[in-house]
mmCIF file of C-alpha atoms in Angstrom:
data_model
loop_
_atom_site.group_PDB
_atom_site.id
_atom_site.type_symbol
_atom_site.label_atom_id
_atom_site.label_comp_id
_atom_site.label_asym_id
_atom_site.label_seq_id
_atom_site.Cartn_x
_atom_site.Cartn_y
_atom_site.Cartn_z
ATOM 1 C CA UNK W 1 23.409 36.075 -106.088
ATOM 2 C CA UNK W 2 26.177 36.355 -108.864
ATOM 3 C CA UNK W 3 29.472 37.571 -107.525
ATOM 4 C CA UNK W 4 30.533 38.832 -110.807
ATOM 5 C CA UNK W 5 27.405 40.753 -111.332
ATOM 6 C CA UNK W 6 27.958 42.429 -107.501
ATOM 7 C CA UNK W 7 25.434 39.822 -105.678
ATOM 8 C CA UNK W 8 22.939 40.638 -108.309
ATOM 9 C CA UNK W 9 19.921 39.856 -108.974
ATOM 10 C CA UNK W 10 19.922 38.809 -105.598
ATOM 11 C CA UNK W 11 15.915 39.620 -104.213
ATOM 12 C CA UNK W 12 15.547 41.237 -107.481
ATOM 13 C CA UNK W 13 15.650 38.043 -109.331
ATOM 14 C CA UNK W 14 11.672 37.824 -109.722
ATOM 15 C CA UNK W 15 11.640 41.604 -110.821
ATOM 16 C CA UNK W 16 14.736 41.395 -113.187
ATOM 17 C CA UNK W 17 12.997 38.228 -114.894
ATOM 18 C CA UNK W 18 9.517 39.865 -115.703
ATOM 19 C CA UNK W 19 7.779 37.189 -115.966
ATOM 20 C CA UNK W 20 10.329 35.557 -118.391
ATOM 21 C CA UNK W 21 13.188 33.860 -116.536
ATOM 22 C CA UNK W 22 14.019 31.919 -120.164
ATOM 23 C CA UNK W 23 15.183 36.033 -121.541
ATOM 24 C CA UNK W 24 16.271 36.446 -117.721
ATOM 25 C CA UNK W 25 18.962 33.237 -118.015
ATOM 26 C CA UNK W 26 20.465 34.247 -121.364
ATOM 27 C CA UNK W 27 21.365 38.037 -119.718
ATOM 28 C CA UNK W 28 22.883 36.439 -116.954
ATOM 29 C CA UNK W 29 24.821 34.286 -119.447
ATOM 30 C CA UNK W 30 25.622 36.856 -121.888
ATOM 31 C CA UNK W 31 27.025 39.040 -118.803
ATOM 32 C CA UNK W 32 28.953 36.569 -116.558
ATOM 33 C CA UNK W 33 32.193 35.735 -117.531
ATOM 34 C CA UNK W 34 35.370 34.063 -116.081
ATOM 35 C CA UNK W 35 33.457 34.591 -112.369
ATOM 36 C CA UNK W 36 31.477 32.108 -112.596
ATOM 37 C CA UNK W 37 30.102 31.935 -108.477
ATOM 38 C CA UNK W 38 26.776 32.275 -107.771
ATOM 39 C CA UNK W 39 24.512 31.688 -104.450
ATOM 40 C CA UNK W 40 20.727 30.544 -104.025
ATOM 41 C CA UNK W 41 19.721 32.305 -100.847
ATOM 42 C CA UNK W 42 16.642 32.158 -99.202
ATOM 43 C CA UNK W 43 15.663 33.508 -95.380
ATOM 44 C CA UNK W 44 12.310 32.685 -94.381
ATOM 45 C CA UNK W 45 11.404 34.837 -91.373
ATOM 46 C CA UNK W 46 8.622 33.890 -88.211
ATOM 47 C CA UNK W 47 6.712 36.697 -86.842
ATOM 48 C CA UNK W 48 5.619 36.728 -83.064
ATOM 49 C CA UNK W 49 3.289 39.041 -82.876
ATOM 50 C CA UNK W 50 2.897 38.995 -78.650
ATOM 51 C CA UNK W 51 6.791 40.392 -78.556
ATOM 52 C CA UNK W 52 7.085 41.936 -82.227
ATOM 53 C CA UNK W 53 10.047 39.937 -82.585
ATOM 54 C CA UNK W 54 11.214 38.004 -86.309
ATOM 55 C CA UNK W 55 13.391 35.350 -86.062
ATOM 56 C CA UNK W 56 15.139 34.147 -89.344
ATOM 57 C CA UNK W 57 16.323 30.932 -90.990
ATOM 58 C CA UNK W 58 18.733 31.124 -93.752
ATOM 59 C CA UNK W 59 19.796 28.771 -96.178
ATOM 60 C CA UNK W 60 22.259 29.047 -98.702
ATOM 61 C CA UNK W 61 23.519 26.379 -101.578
ATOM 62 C CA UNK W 62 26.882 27.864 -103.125
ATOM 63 C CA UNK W 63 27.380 26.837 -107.107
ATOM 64 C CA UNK W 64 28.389 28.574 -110.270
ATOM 65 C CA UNK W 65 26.518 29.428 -113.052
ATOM 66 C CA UNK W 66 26.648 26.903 -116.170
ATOM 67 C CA UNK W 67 27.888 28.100 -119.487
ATOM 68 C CA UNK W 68 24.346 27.367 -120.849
ATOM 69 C CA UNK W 69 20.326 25.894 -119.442
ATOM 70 C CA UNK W 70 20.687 21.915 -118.621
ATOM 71 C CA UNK W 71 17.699 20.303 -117.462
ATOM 72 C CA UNK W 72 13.699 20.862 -117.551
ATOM 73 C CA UNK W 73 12.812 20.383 -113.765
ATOM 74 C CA UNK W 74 12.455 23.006 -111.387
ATOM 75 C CA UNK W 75 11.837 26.726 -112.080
ATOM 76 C CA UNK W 76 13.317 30.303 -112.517
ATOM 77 C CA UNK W 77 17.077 29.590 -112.681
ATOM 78 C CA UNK W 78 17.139 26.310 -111.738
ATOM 79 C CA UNK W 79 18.852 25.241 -115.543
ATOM 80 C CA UNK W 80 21.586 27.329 -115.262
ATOM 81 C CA UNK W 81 22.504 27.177 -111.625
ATOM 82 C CA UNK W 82 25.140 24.768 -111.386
ATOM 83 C CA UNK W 83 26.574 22.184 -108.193
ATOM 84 C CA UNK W 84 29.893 20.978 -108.576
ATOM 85 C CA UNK W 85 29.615 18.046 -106.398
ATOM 86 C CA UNK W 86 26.591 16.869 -108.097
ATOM 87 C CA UNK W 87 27.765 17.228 -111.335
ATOM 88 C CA UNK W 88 24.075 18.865 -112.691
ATOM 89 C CA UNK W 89 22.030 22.122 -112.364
ATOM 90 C CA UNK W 90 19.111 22.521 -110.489
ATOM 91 C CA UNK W 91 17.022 21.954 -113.382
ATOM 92 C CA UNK W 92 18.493 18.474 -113.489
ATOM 93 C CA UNK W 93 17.891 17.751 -110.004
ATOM 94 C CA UNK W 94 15.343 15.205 -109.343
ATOM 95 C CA UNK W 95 12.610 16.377 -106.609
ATOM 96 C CA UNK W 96 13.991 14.034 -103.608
ATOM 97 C CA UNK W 97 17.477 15.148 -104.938
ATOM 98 C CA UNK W 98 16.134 19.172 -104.306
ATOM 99 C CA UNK W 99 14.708 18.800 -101.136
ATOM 100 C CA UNK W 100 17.825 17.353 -100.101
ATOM 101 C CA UNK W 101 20.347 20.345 -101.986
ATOM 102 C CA UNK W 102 18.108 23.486 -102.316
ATOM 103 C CA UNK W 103 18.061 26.702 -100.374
ATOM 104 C CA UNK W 104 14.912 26.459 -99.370
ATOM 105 C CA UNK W 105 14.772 22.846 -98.415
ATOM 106 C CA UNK W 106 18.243 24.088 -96.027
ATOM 107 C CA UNK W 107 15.771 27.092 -94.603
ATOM 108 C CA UNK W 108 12.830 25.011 -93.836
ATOM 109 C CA UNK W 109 14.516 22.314 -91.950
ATOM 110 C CA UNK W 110 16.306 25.254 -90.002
ATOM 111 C CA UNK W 111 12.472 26.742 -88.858
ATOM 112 C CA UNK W 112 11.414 23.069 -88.283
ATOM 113 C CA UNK W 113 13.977 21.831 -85.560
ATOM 114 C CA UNK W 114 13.542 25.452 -84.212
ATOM 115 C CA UNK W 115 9.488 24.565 -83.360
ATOM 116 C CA UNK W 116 10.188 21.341 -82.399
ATOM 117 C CA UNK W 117 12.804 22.762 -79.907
ATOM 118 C CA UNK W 118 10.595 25.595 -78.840
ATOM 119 C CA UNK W 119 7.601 23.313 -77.378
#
């Protein structure tokens, strides 16, 4: 999610890259500006199918996007998605460093301590 670009691509990310996130990052670069704040969101979502109910776990890692790809690891938009703090992009993140940083990492652990609390 891009604030300057209205949230976007947002769940459209997959469908606005076709296939090629390397001509996806240099849109987003040519089209963001002096807003600069971007979001990695991800909500994973467990079905029980005895009450119909979905319970969701969200996690969200707030950055800003680089002014140009750093890095080779990771995937997508990893290289131009940015963390202050950390001083890198996701594409320079190191895999202990992601589990430990990314959105989905921050999801997972949320649906973990929920089983382990629901025994």
């Amino acid at each position: 999610e891009i604030k300057a670009l209205n949230n976007f691509p947002g769940i459209y990310s997959n469908r606005f890259a076709k296939g090629d996130f390397a001509a996806a990052r240099k849109k987003i670069l040519s089209r963001v500006k002096a807003d600069r704040r971007a979001s990695f969101v991800c909500v994973l979502a467990l079905y029980f199918p005895d009450t119909k109910k979905v319970k969701t776990f969200t996690g969200t890692v707030s950055g800003v996007i680089a002014p140009r790809s750093r890095g080779r690891w990771g995937f997508g938009y990893d290289p131009i998605f940015y963390l202050p703090r950390l001083k890198k992009t996701f594409g320079e993140l190191s895999l202990k460093e992601k589990s430990l940083y990314s959105h989905r990492s921050l999801a997972a652990k949320k649906l973990i301590a929920f089983l382990k609390n629901s025994r």
